[in-house]
JSON list of C-alpha atoms in Angstrom, two decimals:
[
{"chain": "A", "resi": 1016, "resn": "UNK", "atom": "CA", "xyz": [0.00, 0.00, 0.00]},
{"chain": "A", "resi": 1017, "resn": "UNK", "atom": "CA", "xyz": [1.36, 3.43, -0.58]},
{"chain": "A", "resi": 1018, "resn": "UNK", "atom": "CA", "xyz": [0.18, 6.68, 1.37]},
{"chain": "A", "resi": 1019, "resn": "UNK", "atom": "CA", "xyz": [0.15, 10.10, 0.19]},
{"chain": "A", "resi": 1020, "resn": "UNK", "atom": "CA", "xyz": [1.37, 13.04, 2.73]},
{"chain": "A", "resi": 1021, "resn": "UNK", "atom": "CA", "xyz": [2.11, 16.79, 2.60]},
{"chain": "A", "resi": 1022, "resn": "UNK", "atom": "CA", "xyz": [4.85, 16.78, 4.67]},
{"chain": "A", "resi": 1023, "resn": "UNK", "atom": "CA", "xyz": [7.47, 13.75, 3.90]},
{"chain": "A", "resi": 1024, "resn": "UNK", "atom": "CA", "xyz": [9.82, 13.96, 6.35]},
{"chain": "A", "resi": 1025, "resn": "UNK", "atom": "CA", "xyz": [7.67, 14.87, 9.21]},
{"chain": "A", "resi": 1026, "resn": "UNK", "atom": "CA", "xyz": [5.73, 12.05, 7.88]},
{"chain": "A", "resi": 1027, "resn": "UNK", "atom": "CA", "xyz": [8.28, 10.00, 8.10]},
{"chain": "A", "resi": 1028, "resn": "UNK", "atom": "CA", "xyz": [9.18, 10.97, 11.88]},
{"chain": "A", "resi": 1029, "resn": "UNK", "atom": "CA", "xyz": [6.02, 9.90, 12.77]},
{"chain": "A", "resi": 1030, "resn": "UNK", "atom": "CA", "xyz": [6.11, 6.57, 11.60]},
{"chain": "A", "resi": 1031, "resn": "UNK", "atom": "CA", "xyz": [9.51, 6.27, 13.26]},
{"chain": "A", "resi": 1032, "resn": "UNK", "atom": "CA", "xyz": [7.77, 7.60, 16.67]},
{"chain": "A", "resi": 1033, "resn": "UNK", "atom": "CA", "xyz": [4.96, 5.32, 16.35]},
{"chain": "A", "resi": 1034, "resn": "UNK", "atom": "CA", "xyz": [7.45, 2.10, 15.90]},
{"chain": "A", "resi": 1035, "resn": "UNK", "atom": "CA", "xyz": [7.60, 2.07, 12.58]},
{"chain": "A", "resi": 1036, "resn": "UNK", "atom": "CA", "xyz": [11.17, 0.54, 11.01]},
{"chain": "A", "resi": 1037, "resn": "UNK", "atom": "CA", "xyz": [12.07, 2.75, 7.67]},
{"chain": "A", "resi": 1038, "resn": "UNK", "atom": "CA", "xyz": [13.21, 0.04, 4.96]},
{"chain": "A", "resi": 1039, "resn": "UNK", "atom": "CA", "xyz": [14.34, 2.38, 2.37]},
{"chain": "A", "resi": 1040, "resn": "UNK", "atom": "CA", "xyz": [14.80, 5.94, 3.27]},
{"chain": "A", "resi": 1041, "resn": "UNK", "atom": "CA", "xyz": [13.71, 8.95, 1.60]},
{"chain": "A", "resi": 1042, "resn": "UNK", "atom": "CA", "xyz": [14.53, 9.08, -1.82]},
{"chain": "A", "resi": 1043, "resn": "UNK", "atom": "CA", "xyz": [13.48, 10.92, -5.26]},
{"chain": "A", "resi": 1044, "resn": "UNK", "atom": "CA", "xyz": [11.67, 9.37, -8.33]},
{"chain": "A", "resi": 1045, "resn": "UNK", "atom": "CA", "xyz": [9.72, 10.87, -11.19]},
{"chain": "A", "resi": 1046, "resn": "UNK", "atom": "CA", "xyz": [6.56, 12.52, -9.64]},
{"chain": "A", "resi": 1047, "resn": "UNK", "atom": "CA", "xyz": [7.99, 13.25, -6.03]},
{"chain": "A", "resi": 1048, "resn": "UNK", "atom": "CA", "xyz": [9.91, 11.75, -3.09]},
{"chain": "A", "resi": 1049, "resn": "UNK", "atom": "CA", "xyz": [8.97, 8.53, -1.01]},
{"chain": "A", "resi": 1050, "resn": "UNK", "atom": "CA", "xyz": [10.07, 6.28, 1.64]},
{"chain": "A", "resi": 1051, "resn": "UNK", "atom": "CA", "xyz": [9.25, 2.51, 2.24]},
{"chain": "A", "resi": 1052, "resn": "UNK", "atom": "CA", "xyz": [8.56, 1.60, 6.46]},
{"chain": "A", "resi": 1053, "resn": "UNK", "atom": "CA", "xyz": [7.78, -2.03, 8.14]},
{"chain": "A", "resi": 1054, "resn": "UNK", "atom": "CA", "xyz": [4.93, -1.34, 10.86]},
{"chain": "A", "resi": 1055, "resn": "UNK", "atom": "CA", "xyz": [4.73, -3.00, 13.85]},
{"chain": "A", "resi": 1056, "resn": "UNK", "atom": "CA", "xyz": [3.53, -6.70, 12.50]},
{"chain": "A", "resi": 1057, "resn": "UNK", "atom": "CA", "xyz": [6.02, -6.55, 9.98]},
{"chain": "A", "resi": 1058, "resn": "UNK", "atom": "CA", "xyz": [4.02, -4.86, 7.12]},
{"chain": "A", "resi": 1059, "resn": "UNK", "atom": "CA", "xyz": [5.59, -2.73, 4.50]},
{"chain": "A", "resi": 1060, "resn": "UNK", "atom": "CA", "xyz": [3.96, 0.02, 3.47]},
{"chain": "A", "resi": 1061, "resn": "UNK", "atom": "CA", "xyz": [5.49, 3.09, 1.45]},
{"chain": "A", "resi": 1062, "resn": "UNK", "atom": "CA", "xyz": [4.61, 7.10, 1.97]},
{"chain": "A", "resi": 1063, "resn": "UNK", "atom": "CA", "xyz": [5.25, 9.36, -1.01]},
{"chain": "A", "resi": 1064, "resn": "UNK", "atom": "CA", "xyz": [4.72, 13.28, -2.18]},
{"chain": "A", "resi": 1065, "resn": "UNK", "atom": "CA", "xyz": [4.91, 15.38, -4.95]},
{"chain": "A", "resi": 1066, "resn": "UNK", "atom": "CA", "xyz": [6.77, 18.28, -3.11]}
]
């Protein structure tokens, strides 16, 4: 699944905060920026934005 957010790196603190284990950290592609994160039973989920 992959989440939208304003804010990407304050996004990503969050997750971090809440438990979450970043897989792949922030990183560019065309359209925006995104990371990948693990939650706490071991889903992956990604967060991306177009700023």
């Amino acid at each position: 699944m992959i989440l939208y957010a304003d804010k990407l790196d304050e996004t990503q603190r969050h997750v971090e905060e809440a438990g979450g284990k970043i897989v792949k950290p922030a990183y560019s592609f065309p359209g925006g920026r995104r990371f990948h994160f693990s939650d706490p039973d071991g889903y992956e989920l990604a967060v991306w934005s177009d700023k």
